[in-house]
Tab-separated table of C-alpha atoms in Angstrom:
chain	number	residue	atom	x	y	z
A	1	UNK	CA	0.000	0.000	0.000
A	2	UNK	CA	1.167	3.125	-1.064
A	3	UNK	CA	2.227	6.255	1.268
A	4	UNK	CA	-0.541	8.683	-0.239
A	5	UNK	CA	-2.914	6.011	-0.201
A	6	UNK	CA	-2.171	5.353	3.701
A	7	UNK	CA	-2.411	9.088	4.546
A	8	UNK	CA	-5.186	9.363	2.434
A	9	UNK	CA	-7.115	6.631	4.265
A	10	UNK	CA	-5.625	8.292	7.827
A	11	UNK	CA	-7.607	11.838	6.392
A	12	UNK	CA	-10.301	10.234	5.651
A	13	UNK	CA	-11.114	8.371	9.700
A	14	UNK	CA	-9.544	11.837	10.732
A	15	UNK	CA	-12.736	13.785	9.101
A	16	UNK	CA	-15.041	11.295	10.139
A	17	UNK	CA	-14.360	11.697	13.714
A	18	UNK	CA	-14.384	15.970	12.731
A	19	UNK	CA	-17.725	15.059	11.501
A	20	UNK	CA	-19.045	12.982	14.374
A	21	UNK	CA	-18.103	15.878	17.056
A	22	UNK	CA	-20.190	18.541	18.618
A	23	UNK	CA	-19.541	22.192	17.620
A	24	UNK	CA	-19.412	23.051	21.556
A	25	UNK	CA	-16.501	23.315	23.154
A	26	UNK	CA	-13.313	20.744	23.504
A	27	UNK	CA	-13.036	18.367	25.951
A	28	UNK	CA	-14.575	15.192	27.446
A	29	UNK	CA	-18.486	14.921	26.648
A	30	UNK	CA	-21.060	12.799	27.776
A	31	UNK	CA	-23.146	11.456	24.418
A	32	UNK	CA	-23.210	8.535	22.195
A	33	UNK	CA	-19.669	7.505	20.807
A	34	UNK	CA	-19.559	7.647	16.903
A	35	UNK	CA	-19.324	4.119	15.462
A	36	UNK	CA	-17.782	3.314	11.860
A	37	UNK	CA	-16.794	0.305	10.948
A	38	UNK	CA	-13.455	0.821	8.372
A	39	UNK	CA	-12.437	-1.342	5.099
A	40	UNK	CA	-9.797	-0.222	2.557
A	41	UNK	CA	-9.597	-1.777	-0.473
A	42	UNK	CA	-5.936	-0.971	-1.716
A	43	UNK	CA	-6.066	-2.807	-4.502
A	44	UNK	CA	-8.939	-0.652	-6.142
A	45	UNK	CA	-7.568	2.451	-4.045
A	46	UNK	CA	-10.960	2.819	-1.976
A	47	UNK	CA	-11.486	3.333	1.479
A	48	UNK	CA	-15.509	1.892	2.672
A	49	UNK	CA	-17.029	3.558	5.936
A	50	UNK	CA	-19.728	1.978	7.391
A	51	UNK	CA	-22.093	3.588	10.041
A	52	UNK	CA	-25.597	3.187	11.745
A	53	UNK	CA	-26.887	6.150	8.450
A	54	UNK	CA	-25.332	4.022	5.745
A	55	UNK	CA	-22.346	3.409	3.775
A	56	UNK	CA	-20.195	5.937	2.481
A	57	UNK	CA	-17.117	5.406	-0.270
A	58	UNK	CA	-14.080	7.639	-0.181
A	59	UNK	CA	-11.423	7.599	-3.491
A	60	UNK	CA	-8.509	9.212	-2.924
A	61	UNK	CA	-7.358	10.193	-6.689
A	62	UNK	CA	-11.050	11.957	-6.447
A	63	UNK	CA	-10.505	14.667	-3.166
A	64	UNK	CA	-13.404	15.800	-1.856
A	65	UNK	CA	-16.039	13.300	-3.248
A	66	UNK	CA	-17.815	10.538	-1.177
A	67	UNK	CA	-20.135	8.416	-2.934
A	68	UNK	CA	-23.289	7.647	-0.625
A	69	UNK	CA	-24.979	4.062	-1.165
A	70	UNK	CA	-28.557	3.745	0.508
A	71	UNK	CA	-28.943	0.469	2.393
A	72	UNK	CA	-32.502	0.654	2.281
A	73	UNK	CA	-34.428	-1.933	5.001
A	74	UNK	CA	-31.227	-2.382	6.664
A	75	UNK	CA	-31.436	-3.520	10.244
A	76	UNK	CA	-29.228	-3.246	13.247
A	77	UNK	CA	-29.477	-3.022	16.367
A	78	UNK	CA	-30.244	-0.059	18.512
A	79	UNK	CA	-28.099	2.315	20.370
A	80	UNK	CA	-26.999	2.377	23.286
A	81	UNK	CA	-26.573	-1.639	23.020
A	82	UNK	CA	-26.134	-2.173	19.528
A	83	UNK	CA	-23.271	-1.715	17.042
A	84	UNK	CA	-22.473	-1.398	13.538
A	85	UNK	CA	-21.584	-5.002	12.413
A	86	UNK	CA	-18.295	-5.586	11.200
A	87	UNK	CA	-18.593	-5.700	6.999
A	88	UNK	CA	-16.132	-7.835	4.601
A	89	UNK	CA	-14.735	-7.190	1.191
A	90	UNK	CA	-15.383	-9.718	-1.073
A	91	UNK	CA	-12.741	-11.421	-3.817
A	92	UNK	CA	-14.063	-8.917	-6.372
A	93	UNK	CA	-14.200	-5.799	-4.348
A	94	UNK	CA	-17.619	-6.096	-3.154
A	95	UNK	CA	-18.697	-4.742	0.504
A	96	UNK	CA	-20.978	-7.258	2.033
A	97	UNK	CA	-23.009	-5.999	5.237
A	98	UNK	CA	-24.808	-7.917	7.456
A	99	UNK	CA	-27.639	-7.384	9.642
A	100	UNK	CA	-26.883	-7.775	13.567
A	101	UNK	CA	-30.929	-8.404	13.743
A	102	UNK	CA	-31.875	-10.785	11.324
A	103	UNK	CA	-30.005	-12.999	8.616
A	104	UNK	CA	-29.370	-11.080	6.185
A	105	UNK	CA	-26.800	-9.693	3.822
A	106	UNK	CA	-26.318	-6.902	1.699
A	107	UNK	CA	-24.214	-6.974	-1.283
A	108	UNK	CA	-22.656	-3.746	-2.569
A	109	UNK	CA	-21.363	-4.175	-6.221
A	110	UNK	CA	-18.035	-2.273	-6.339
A	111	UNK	CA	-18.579	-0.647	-10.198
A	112	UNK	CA	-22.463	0.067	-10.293
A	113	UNK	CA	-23.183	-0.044	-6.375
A	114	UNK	CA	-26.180	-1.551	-7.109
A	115	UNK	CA	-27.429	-3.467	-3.659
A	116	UNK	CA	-28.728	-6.996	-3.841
A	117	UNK	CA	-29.839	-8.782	-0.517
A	118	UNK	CA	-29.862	-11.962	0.073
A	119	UNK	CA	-32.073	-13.489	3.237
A	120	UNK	CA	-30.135	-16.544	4.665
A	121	UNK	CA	-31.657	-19.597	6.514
A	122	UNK	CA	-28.577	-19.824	9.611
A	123	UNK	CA	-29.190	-23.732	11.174
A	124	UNK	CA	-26.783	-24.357	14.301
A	125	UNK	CA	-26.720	-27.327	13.320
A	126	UNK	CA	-29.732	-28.833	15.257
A	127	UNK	CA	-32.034	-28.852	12.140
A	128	UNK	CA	-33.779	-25.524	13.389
A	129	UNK	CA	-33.494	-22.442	11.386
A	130	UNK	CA	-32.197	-19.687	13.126
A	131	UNK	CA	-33.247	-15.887	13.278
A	132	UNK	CA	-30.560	-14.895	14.404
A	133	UNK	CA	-28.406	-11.681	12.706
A	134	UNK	CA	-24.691	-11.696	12.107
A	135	UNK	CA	-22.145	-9.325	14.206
A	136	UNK	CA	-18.986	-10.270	12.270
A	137	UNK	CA	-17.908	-11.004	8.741
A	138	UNK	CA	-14.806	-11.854	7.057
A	139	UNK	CA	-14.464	-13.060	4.171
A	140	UNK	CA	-11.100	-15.674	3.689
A	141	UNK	CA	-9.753	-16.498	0.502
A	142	UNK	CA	-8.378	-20.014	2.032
A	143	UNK	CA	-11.877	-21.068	2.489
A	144	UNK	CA	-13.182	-19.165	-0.642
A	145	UNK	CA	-15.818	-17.924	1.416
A	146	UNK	CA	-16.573	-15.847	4.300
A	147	UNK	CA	-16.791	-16.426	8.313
A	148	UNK	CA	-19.498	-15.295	10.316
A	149	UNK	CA	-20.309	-14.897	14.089
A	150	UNK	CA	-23.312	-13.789	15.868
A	151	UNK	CA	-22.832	-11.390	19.236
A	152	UNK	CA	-26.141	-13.235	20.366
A	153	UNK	CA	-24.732	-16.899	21.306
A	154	UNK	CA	-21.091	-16.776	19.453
A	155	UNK	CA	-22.230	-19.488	16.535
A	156	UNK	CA	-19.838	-19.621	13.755
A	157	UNK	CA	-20.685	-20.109	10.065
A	158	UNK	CA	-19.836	-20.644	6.906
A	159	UNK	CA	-21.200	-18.585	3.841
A	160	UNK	CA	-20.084	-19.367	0.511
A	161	UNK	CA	-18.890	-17.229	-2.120
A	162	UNK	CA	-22.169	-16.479	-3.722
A	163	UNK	CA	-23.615	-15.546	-0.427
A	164	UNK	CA	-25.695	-18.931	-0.457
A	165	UNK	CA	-25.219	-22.105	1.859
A	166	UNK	CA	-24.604	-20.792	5.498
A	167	UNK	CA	-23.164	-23.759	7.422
A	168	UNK	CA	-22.641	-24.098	11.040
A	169	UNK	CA	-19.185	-25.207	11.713
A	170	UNK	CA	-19.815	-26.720	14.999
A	171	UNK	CA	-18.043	-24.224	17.920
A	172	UNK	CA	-19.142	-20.590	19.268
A	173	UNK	CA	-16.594	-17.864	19.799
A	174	UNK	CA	-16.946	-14.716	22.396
A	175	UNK	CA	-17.100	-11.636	20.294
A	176	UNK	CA	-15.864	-8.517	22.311
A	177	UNK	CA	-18.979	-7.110	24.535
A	178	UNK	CA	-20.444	-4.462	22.281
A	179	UNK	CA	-19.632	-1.079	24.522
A	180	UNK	CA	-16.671	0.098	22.452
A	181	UNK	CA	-17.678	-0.457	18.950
């Protein structure tokens, strides 16, 4: 990753937490902390920003322009509990949000931004469906997929590439309790 490209992505969480202030006074203020979940895509020189309003996509060779994508019917949970779920970046650039309320992903196509959504059918492997929504994503080109976790009761899956197939892999994992974001 290149220098301008890693002081670029620096500006870029710099003016988000400018944005995200009060115009009162400096110092220590009580108030909801700003939560954005971060993804740069170096290879495409793109740096994703996630919050509770949306997604917003910064390109450093274009200064000053953020492209806004509308997640329309997107759910997550409320504040003061509830966080922005961590997103992935799929093989071909794609941002892929979940839902930390129900199953269900978002797909973000990286050249027309077009959103598809896809509603999954999680079973923890006891043959019961669950509606459950997904805190963490990662998608891991070993697997050629993507790992998920749920905040709720720490069950891991599986998701295929084409966002299709969730598959419990059998163990639960403690994600970090959800007061820092």
């Amino acid at each position: 990753m290149g220098t301008s490209f890693k002081q670029a992505a620096c500006g870029v969480l710099f003016v988000v937490s400018l944005v995200s202030c009060d115009a009162g006074s400096a110092g220590a203020q009580d108030g909801p902390v700003p939560r954005v979940r971060v993804q740069v895509d170096a290879g495409r020189n793109r740096v994703w920003l996630l919050t509770a309003e949306g997604l917003a996509i910064y390109e450093p060779a274009v200064p000053g322009r953020v492209l806004r994508v509308p997640l329309l019917g997107w759910q997550i949970s409320e504040r003061p509990k509830g966080c922005v779920p961590q997103f992935a970046l799929g093989p071909k650039g794609e941002a892929v949000i979940p839902s930390d309320l129900v199953p269900v992903l978002l797909r973000v196509d990286p050249e027309t931004l077009a959103v598809t959504r896809y509603e999954l059918r999680l079973d923890d492997g006891s043959g019961t469906d669950r509606d459950t929504g997904i805190s963490g994503l990662r998608y891991v080109p070993g697997l050629g997929g993507y790992l998920a976790a749920s905040r709720r009761d720490g069950t891991v899956w599986r998701i295929d590439r084409d966002l299709q197939h969730p598959r419990a892999l059998g163990y639960r994992v403690m994600l970090p309790p959800p007061s820092g974001c």
